mmCIF file with all atom_site columns, C-alpha atoms in Angstrom:
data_model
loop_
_atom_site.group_PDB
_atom_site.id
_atom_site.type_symbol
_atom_site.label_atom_id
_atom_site.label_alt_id
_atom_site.label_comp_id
_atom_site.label_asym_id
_atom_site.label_entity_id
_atom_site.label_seq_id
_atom_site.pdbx_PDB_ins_code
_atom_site.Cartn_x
_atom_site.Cartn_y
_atom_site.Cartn_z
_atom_site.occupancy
_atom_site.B_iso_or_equiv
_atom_site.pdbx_formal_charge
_atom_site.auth_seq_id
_atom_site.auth_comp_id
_atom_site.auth_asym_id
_atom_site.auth_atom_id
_atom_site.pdbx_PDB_model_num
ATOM 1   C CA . UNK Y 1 1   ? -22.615 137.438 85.052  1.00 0.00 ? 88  UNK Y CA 1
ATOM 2   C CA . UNK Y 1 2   ? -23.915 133.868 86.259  1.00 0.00 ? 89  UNK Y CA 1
ATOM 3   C CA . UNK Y 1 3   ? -21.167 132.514 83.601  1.00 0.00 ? 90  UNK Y CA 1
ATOM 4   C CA . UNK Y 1 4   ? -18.532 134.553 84.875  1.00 0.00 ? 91  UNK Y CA 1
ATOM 5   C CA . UNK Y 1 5   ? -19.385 133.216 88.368  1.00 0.00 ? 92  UNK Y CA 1
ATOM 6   C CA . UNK Y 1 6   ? -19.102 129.558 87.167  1.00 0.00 ? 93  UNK Y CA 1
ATOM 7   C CA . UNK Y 1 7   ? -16.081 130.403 85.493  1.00 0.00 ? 94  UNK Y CA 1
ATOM 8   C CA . UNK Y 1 8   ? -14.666 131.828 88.310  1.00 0.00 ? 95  UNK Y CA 1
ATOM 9   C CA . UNK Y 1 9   ? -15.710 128.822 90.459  1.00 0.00 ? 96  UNK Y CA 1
ATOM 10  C CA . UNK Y 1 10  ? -14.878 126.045 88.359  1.00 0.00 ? 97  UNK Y CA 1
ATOM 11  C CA . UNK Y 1 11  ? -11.413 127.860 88.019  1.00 0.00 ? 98  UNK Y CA 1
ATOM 12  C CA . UNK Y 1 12  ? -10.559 127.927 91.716  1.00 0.00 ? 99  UNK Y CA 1
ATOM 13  C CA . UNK Y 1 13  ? -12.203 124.447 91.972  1.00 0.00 ? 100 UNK Y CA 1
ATOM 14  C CA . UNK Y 1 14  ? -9.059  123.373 88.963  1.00 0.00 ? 101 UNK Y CA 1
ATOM 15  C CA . UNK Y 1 15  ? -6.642  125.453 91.053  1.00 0.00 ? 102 UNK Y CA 1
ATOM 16  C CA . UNK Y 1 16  ? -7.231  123.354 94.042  1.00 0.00 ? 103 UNK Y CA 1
ATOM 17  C CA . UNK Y 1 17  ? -7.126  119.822 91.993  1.00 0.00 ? 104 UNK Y CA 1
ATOM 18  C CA . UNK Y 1 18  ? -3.652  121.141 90.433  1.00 0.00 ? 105 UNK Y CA 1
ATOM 19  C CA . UNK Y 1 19  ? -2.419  121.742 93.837  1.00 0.00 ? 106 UNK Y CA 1
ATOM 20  C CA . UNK Y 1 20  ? -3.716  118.425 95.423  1.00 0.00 ? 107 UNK Y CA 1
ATOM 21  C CA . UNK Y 1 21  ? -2.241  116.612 92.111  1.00 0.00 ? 108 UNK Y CA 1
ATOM 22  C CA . UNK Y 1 22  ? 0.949   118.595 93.012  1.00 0.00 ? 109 UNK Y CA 1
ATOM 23  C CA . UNK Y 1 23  ? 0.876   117.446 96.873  1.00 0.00 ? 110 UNK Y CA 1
ATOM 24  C CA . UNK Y 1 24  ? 0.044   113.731 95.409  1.00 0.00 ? 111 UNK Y CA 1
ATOM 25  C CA . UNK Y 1 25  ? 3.154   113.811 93.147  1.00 0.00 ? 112 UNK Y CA 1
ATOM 26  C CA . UNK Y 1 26  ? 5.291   115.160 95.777  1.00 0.00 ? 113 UNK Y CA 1
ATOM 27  C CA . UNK Y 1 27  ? 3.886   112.944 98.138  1.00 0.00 ? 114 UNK Y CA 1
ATOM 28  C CA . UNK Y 1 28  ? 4.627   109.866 95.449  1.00 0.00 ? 115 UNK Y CA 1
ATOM 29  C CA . UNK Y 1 29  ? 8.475   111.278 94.586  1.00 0.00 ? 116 UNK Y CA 1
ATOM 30  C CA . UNK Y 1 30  ? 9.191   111.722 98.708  1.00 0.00 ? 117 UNK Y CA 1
ATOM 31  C CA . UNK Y 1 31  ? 7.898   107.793 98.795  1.00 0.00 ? 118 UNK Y CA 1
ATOM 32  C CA . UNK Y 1 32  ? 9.594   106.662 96.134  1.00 0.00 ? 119 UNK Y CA 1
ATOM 33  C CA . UNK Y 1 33  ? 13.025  108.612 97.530  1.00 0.00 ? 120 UNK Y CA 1
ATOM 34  C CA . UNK Y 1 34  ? 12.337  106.781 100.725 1.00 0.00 ? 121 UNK Y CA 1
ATOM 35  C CA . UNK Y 1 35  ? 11.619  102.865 98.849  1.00 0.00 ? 122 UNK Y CA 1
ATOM 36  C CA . UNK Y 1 36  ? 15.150  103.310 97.087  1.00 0.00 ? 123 UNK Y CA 1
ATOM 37  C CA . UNK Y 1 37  ? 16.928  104.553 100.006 1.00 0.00 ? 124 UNK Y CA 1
ATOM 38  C CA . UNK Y 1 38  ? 15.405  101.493 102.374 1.00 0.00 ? 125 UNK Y CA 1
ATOM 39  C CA . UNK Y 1 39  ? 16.223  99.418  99.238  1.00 0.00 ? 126 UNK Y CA 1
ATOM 40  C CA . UNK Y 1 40  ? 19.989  100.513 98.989  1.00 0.00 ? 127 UNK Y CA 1
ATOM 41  C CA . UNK Y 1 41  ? 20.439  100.290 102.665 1.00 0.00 ? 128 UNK Y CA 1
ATOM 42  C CA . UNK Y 1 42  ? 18.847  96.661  102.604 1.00 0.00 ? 129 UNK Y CA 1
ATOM 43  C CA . UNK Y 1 43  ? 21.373  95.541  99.695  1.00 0.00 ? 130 UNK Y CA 1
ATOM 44  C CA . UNK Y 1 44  ? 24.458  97.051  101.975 1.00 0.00 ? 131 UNK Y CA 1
ATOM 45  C CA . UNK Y 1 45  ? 22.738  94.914  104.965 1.00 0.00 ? 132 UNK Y CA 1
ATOM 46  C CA . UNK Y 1 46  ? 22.702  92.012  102.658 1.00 0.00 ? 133 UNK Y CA 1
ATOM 47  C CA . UNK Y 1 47  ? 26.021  92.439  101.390 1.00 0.00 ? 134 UNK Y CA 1
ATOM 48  C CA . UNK Y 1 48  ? 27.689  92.904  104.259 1.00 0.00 ? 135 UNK Y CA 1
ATOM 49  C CA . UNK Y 1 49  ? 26.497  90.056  105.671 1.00 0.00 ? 136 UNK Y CA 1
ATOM 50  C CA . UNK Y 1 50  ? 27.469  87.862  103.100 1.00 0.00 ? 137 UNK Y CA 1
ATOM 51  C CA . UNK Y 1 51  ? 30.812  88.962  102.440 1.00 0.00 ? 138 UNK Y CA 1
ATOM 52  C CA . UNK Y 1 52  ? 31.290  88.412  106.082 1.00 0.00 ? 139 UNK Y CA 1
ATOM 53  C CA . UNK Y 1 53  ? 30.066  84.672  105.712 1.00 0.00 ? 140 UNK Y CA 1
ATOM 54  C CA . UNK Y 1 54  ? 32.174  84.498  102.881 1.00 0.00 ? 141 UNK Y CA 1
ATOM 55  C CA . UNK Y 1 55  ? 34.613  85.242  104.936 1.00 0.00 ? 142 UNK Y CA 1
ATOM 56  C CA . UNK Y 1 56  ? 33.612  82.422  107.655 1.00 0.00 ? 143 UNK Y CA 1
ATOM 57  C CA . UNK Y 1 57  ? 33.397  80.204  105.408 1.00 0.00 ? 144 UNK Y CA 1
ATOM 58  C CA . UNK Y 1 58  ? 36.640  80.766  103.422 1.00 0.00 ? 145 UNK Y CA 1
ATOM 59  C CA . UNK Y 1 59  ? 38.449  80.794  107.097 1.00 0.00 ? 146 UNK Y CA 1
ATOM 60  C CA . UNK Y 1 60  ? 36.585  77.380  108.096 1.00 0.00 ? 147 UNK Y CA 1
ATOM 61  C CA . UNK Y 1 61  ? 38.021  75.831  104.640 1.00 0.00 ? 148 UNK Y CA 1
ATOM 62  C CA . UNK Y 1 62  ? 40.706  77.033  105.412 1.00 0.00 ? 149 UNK Y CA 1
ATOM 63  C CA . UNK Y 1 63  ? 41.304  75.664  108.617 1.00 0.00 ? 150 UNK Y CA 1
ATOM 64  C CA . UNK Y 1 64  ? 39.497  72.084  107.711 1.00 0.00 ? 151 UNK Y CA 1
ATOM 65  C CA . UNK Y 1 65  ? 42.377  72.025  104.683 1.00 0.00 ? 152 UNK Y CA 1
ATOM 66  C CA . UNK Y 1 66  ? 45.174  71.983  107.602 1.00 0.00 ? 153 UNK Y CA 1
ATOM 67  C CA . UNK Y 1 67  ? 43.742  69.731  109.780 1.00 0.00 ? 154 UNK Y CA 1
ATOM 68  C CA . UNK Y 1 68  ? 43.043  67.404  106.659 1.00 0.00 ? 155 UNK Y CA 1
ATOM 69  C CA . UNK Y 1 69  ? 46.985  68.048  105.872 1.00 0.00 ? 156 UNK Y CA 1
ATOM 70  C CA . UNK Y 1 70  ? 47.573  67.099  109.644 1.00 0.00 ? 157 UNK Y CA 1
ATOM 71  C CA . UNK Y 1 71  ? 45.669  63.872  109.309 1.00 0.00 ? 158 UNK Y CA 1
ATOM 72  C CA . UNK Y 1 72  ? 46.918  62.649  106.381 1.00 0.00 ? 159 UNK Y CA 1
ATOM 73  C CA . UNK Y 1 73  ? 51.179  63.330  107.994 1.00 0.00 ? 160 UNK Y CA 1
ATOM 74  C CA . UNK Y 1 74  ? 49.650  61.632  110.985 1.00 0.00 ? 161 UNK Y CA 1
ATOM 75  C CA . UNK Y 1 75  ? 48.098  58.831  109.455 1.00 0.00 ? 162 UNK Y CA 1
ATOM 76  C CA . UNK Y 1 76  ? 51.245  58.086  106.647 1.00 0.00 ? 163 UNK Y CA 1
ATOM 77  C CA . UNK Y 1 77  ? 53.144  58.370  109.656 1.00 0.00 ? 164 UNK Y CA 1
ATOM 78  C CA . UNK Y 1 78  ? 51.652  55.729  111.957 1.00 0.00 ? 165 UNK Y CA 1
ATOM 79  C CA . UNK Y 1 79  ? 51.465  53.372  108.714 1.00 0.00 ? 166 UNK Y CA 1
ATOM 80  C CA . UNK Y 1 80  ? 54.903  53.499  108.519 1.00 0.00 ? 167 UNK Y CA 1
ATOM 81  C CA . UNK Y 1 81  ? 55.237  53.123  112.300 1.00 0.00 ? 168 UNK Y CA 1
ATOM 82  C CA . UNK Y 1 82  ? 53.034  49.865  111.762 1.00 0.00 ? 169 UNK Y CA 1
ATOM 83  C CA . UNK Y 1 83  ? 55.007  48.940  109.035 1.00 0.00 ? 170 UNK Y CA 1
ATOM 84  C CA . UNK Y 1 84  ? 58.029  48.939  110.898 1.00 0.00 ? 171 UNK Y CA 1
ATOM 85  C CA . UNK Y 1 85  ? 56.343  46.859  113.947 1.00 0.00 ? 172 UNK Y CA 1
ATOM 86  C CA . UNK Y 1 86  ? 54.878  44.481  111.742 1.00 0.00 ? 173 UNK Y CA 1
ATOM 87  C CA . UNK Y 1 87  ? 58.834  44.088  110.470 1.00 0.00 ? 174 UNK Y CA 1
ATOM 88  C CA . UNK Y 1 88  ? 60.332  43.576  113.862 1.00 0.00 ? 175 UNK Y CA 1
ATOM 89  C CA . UNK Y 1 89  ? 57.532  41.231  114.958 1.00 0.00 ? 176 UNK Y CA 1
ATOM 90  C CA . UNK Y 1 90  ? 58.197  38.829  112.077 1.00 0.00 ? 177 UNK Y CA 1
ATOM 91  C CA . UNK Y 1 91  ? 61.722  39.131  112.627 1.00 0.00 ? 178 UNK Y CA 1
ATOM 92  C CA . UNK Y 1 92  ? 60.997  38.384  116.529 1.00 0.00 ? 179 UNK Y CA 1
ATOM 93  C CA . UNK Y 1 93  ? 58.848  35.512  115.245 1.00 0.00 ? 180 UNK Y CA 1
ATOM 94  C CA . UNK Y 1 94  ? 61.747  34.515  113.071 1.00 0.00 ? 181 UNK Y CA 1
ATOM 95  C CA . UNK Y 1 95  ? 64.462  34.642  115.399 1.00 0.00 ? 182 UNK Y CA 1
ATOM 96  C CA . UNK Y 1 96  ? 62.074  32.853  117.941 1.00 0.00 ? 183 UNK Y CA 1
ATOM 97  C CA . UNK Y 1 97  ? 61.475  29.989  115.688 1.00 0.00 ? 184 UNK Y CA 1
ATOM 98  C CA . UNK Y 1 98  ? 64.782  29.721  114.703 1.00 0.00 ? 185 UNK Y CA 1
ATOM 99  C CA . UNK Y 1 99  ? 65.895  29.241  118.409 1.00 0.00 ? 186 UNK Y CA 1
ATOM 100 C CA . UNK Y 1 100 ? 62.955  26.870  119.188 1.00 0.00 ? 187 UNK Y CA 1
ATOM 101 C CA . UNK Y 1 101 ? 64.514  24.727  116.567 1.00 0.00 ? 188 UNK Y CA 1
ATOM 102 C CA . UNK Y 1 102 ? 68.171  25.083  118.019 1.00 0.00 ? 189 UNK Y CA 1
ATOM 103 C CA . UNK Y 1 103 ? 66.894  23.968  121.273 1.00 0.00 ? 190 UNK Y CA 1
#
């Protein structure tokens, strides 16, 4: 009868082990769940931030690219400006000379 009593006991006592192992695992799976779905959410963060600097920074190229252009009309233009002045200045220079020596 005393064995049938430990029996009895040490079944009950297993019973409540398989239950707290079942609460553990459930308890492990619901924090696990929870990891992956902070983890995905993170990622989207991440990736929507950087497809948004991506963006920035294709816009700022983009924008540096024109002014660059800009510069560059600009500055072939005011070398041919210069070249020009530098052409009617030695013709000024000429023409002055020559009428210093007519004089």
């Amino acid at each position: 009868m005393e064995h049938l009593q430990q029996l009895n006991t040490m079944k009950a006592q297993l019973a409540e082990e398989a239950i707290m192992r079942q609460q553990d695992d459930m308890l492990h799976d619901e924090y696990a769940l929870q990891a992956e779905v902070d983890f995905e959410e993170a990622s989207d963060r991440m990736a929507n931030t950087m497809g948004k600097a991506m963006a920035e920074a294709e816009s700022r190229e983009n924008r540096l690219k024109t002014d660059l252009s800009i510069m560059k009309r600009a500055n072939l233009r005011l070398k041919g400006e210069k070249a020009m002045d530098t052409k009617k200045a030695d013709r000024l220079i000429k023409d002055n000379t020559s009428l210093k020596d007519q004089a």
